[in-house]
PDB file of C-alpha atoms and ligand atoms in Angstrom:
ATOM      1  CA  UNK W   1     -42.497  16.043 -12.242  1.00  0.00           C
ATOM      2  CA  UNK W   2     -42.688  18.460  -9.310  1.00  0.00           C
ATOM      3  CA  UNK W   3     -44.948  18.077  -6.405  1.00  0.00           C
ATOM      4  CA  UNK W   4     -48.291  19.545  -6.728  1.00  0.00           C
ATOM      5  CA  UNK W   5     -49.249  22.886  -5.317  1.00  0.00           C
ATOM      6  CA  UNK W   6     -52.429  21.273  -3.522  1.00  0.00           C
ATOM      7  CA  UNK W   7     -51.716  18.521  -0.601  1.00  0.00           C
ATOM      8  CA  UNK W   8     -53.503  15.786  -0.870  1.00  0.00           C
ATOM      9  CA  UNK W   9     -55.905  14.822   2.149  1.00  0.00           C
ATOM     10  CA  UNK W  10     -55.299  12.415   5.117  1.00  0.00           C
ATOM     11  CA  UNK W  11     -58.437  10.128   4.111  1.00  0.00           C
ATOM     12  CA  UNK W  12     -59.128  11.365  -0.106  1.00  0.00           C
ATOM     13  CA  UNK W  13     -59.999   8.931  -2.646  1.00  0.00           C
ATOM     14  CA  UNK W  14     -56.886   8.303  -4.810  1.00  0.00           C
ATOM     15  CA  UNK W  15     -56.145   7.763  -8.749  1.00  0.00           C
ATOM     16  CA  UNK W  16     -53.641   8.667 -11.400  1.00  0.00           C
ATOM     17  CA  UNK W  17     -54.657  11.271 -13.477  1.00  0.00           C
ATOM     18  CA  UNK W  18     -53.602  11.458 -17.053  1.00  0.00           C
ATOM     19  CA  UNK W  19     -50.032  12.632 -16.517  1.00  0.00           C
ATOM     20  CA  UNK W  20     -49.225  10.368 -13.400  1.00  0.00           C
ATOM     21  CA  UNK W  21     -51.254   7.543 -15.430  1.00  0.00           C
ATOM     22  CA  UNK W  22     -48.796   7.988 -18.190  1.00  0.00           C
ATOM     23  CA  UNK W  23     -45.565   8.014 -16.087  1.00  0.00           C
ATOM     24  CA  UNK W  24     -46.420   5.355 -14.466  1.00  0.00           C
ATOM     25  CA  UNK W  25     -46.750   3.096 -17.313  1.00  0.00           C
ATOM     26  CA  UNK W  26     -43.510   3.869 -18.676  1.00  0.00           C
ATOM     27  CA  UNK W  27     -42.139   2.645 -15.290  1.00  0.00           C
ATOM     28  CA  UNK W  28     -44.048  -0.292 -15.363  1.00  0.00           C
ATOM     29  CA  UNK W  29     -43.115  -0.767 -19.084  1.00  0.00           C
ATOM     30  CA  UNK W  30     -39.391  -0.852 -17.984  1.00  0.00           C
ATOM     31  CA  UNK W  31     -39.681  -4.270 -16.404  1.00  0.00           C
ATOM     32  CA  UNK W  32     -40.129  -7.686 -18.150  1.00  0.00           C
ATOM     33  CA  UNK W  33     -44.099  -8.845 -18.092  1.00  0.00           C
ATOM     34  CA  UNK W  34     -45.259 -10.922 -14.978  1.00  0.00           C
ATOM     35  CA  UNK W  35     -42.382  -8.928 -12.968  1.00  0.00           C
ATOM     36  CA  UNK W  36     -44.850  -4.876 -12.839  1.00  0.00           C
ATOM     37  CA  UNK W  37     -44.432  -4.937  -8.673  1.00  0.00           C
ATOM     38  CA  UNK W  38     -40.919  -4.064  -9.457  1.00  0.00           C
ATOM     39  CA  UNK W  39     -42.250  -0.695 -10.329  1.00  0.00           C
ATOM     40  CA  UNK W  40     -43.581  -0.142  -6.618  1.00  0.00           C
ATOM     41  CA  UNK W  41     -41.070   2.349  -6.262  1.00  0.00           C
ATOM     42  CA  UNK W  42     -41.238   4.670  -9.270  1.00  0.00           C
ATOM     43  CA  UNK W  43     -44.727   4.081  -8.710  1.00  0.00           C
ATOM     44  CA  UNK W  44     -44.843   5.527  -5.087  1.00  0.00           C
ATOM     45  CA  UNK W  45     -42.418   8.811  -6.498  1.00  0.00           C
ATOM     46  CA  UNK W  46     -45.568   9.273  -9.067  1.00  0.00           C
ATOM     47  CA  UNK W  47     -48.214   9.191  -6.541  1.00  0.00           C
ATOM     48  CA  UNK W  48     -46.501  10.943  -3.809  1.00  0.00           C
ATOM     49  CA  UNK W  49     -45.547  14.302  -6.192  1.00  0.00           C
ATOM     50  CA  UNK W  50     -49.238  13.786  -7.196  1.00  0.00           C
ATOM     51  CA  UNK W  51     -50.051  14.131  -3.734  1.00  0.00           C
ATOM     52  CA  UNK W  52     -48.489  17.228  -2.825  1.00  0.00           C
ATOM     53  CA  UNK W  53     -45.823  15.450  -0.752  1.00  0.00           C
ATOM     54  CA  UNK W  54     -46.559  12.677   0.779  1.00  0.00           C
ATOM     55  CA  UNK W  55     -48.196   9.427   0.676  1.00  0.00           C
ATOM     56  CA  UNK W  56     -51.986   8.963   1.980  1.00  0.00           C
ATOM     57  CA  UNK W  57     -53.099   5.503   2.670  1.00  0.00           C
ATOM     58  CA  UNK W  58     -55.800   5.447  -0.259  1.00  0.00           C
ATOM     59  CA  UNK W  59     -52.818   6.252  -2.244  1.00  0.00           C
ATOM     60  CA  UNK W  60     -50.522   3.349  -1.538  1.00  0.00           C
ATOM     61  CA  UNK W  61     -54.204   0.956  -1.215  1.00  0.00           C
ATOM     62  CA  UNK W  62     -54.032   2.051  -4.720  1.00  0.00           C
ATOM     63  CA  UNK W  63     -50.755   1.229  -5.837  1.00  0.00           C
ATOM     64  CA  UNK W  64     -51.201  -2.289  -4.161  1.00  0.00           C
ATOM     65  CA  UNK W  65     -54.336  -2.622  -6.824  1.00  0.00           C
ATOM     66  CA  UNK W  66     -52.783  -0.734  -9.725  1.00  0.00           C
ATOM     67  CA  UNK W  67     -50.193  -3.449  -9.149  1.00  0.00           C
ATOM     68  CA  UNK W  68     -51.819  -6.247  -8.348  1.00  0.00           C
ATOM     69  CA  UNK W  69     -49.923  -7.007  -4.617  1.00  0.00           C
ATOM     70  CA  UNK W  70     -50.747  -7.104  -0.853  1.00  0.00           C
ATOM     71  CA  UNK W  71     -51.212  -3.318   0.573  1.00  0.00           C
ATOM     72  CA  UNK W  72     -49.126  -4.404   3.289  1.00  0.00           C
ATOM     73  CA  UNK W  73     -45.596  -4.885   0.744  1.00  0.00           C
ATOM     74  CA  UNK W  74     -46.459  -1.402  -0.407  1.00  0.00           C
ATOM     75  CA  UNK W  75     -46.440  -0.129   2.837  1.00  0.00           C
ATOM     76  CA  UNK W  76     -43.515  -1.875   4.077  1.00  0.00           C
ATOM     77  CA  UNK W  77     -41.375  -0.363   1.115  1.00  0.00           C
ATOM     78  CA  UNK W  78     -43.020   3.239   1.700  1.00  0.00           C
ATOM     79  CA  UNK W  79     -42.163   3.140   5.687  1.00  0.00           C
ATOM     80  CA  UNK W  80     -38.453   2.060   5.035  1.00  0.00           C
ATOM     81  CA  UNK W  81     -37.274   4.683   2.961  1.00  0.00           C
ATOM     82  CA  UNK W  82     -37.044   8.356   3.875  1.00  0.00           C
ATOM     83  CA  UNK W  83     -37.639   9.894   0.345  1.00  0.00           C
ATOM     84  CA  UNK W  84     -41.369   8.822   0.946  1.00  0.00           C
ATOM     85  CA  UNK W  85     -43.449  10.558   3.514  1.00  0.00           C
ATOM     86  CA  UNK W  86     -46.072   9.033   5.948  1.00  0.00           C
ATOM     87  CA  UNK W  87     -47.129  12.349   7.025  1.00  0.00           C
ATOM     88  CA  UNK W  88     -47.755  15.752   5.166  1.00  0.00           C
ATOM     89  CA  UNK W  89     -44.560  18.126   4.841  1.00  0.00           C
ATOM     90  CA  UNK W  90     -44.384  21.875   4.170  1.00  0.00           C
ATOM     91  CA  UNK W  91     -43.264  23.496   0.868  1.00  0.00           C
ATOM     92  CA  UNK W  92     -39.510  22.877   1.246  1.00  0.00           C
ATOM     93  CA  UNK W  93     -38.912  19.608   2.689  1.00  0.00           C
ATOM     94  CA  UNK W  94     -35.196  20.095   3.998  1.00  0.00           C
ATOM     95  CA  UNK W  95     -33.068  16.580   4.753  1.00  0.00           C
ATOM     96  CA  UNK W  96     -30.049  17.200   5.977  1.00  0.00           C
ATOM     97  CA  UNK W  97     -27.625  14.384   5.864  1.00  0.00           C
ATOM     98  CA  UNK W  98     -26.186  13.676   9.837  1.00  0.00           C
ATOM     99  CA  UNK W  99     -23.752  10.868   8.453  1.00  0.00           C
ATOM    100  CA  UNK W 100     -20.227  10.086   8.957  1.00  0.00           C
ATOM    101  CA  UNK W 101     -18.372  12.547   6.108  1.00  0.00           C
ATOM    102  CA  UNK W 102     -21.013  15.326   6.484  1.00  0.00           C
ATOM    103  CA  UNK W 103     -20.504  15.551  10.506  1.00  0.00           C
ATOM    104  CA  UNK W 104     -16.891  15.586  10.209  1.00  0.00           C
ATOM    105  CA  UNK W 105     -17.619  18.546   8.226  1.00  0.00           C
ATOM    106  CA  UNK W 106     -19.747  20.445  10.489  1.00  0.00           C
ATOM    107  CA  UNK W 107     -23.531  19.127   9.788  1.00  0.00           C
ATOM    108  CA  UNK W 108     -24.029  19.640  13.626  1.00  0.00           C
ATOM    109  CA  UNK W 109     -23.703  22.911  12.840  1.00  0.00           C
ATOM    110  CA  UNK W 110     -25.524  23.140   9.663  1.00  0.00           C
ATOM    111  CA  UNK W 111     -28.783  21.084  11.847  1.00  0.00           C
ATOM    112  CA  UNK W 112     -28.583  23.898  14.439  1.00  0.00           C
ATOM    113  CA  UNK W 113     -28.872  26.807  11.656  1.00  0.00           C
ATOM    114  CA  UNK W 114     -31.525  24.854  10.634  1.00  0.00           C
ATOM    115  CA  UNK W 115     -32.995  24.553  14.027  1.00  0.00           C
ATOM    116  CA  UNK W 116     -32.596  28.295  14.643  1.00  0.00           C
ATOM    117  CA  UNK W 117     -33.963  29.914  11.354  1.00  0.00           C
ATOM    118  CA  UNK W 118     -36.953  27.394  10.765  1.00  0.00           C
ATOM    119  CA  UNK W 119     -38.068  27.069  14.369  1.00  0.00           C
ATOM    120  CA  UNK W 120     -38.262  23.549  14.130  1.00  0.00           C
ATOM    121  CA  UNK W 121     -36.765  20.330  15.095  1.00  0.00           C
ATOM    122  CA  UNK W 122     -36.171  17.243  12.620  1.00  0.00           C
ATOM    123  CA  UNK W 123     -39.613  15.216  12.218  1.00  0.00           C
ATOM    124  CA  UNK W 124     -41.340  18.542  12.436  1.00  0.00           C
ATOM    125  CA  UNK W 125     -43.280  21.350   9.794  1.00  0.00           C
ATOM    126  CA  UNK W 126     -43.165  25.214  10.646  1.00  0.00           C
ATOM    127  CA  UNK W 127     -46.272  26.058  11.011  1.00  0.00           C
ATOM    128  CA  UNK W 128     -46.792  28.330   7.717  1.00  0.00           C
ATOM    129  CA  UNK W 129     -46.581  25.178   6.501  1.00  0.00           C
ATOM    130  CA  UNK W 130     -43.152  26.434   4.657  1.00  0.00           C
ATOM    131  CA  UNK W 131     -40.400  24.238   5.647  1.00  0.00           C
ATOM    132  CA  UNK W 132     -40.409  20.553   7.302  1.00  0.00           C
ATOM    133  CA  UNK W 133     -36.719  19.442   8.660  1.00  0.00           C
ATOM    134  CA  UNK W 134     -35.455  15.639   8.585  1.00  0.00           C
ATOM    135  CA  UNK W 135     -32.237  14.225   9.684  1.00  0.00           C
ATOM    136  CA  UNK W 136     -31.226  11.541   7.000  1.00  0.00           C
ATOM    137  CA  UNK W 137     -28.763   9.136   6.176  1.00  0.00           C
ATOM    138  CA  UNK W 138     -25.684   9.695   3.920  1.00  0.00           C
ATOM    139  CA  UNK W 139     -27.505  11.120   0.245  1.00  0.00           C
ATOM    140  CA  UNK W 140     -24.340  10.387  -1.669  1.00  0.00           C
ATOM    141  CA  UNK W 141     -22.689  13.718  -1.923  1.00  0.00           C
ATOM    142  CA  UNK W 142     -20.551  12.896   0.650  1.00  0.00           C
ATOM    143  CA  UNK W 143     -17.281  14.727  -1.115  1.00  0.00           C
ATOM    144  CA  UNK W 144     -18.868  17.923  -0.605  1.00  0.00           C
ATOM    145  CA  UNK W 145     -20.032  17.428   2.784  1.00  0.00           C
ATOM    146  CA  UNK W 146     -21.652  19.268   4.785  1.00  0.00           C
ATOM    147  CA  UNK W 147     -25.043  19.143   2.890  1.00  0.00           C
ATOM    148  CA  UNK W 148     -28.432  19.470   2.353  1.00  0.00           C
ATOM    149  CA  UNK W 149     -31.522  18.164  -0.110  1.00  0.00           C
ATOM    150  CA  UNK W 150     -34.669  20.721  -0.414  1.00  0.00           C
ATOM    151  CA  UNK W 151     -36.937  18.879  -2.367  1.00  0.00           C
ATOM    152  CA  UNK W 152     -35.268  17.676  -5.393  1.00  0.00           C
ATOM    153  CA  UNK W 153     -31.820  19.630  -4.663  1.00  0.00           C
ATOM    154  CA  UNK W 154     -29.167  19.125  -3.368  1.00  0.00           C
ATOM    155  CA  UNK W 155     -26.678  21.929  -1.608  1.00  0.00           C
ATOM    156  CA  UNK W 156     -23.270  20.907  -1.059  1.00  0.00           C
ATOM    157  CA  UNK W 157     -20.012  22.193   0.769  1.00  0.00           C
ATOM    158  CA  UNK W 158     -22.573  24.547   3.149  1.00  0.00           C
ATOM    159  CA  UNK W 159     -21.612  26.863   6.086  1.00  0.00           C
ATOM    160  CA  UNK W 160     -23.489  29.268   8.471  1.00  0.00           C
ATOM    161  CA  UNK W 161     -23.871  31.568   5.612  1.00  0.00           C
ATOM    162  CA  UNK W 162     -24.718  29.720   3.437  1.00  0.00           C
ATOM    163  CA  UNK W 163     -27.172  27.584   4.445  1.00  0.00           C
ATOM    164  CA  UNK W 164     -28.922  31.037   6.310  1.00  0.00           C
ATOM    165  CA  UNK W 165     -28.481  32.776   2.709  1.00  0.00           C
ATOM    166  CA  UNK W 166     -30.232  29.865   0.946  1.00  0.00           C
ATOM    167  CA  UNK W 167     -33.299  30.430   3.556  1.00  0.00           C
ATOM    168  CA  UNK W 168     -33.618  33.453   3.031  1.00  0.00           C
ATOM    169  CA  UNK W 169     -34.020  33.303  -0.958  1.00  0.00           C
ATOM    170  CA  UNK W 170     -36.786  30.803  -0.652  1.00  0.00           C
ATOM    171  CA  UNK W 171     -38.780  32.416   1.836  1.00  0.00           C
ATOM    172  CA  UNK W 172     -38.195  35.606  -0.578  1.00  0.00           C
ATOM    173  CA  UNK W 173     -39.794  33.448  -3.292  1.00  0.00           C
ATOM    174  CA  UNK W 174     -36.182  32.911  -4.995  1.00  0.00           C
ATOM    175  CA  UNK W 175     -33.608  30.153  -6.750  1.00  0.00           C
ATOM    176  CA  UNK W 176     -31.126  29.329  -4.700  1.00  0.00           C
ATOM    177  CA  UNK W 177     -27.956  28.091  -6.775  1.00  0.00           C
ATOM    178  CA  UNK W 178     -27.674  24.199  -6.276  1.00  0.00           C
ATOM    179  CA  UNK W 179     -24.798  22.287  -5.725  1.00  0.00           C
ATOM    180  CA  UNK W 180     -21.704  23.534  -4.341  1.00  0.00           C
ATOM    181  CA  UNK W 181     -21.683  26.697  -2.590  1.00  0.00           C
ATOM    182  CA  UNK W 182     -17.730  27.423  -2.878  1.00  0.00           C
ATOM    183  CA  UNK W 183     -16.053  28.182  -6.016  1.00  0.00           C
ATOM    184  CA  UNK W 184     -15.851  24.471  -6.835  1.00  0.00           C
ATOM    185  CA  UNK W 185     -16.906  22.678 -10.024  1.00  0.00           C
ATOM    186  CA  UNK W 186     -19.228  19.944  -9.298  1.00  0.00           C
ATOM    187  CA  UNK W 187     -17.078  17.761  -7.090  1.00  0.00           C
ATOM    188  CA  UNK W 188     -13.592  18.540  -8.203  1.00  0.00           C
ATOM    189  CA  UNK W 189     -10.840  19.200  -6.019  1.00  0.00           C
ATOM    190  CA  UNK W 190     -10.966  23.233  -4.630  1.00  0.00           C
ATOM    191  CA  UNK W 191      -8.711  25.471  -6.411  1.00  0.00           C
ATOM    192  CA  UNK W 192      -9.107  23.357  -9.456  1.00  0.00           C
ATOM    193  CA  UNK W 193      -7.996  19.933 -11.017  1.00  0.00           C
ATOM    194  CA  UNK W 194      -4.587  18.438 -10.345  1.00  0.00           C
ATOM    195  CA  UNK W 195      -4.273  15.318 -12.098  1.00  0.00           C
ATOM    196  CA  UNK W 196      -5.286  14.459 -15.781  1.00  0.00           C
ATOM    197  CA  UNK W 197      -4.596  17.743 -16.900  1.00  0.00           C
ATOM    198  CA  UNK W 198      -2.887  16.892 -19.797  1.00  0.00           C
ATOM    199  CA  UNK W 199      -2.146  13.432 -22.258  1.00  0.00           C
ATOM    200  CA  UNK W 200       0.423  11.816 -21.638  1.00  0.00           C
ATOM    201  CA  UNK W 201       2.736  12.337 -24.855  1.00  0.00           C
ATOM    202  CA  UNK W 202       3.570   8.874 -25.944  1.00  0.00           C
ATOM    203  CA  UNK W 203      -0.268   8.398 -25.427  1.00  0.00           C
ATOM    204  CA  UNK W 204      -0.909  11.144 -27.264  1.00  0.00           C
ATOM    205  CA  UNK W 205       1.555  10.531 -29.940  1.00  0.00           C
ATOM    206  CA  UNK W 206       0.231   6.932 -30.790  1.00  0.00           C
ATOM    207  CA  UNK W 207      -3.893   8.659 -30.674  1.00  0.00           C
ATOM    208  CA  UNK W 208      -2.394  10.453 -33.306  1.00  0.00           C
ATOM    209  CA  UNK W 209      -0.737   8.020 -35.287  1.00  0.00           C
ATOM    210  CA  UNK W 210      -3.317   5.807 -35.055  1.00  0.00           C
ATOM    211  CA  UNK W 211      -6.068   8.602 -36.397  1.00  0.00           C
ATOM    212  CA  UNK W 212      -3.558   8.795 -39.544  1.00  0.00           C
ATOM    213  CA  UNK W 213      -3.600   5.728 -40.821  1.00  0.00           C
TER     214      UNK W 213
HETATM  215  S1  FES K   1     -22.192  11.512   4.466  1.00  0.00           S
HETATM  216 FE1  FES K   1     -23.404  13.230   3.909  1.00  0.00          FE
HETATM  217  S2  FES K   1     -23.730  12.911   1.782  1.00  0.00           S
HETATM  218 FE2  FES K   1     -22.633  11.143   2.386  1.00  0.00          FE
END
């Protein structure tokens, strides 16, 4: 589920609708009975696409309800993690990761590209409303650092270039290509593999004998 075109306002009245009601009991459903606050958050993901964004106060007053716990727990796991918003954010919500690997591998550079071609600093929306900035923690990707996540994607092994080129295509309404931006295959060595290339014959040999009998 994508965020929703419309963002959801500061003080609105809050509910799942039929899809988010739906999703949200299969996450629920995924936990043993007595233990549905474990869903809290799946359940915040749900609301927070539903909400164009980001996470209004009605909407995590009624998660607490919807799962039967203190507003204040719901809050507390909302305002620790950066994949849920406190606060509106524009269309592309860009994280770059600042951490170890990815600054080693230029994402000082990559946060000043960003700086320069959005016009805005990290905790901050442009004010078309298009792009919001964050520097995050590492997102896991660190073997093609330097990177980025926009919304649900990530972009790995970025330059000047690159990370200017992928601008550009989503102000001009386009798909950047995810992932890797050099001619890499997912996270394999550039240039191409270099070790398990091939079986190892005696291996091979006693696959094969053992398919024959
Ligand atoms: S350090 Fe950047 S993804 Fe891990």
């Amino acid at each position: 589920m994508k965020n929703a075109d419309r963002v959801h306002g500061a003080d609105e009245p809050f509910a799942f609708n039929a899809e988010t009601e739906a999703l949200a009991q299969a996450a629920i459903n995924k936990y043993p009975e007595g233990n549905q606050r474990s869903a809290v958050m799946p359940l915040l993901d749900i609301a927070q696409r539903q909400c164009g964004g980001w996470l209004p106060v009605p909407a995590m007053e009624y998660i607490a309800d919807y799962l039967d716990m203190p507003a204040i727990r719901v809050l507390e796991v909302a305002s620790f993690y950066t994949m849920y918003n406190m606060k509106p954010v524009g269309k592309y919500f860009v994280q770059v990761c600042g951490t170890t690997p990815c600054w080693l591998r230029g994402s000082d550079n990559i946060m000043k590209v960003c700086h320069d071609e959005l016009g805005i600093k990290s905790g901050e929306t442009s004010e078309d409303g298009m792009f919001s900035l964050l520097e995050v923690e590492c997102l896991g990707a660190c073997v093609n650092a330097p990177m980025v996540q926009i919304n649900d994607d990530y972009y790995e092994d970025l330059d000047s270039d690159s990370t200017k080129r992928i601008f550009d295509q989503l102000r001009a309404g386009e798909t950047p290509k995810t992932g890797s931006q050099v001619e890499r295959h997912t996270c394999e060595p550039i240039g191409g593999m270099t070790s398990l290339e091939h079986q190892e014959p005696a291996r091979a040999e006693s696959v094969a004998g053992k398919g024959d009998s």
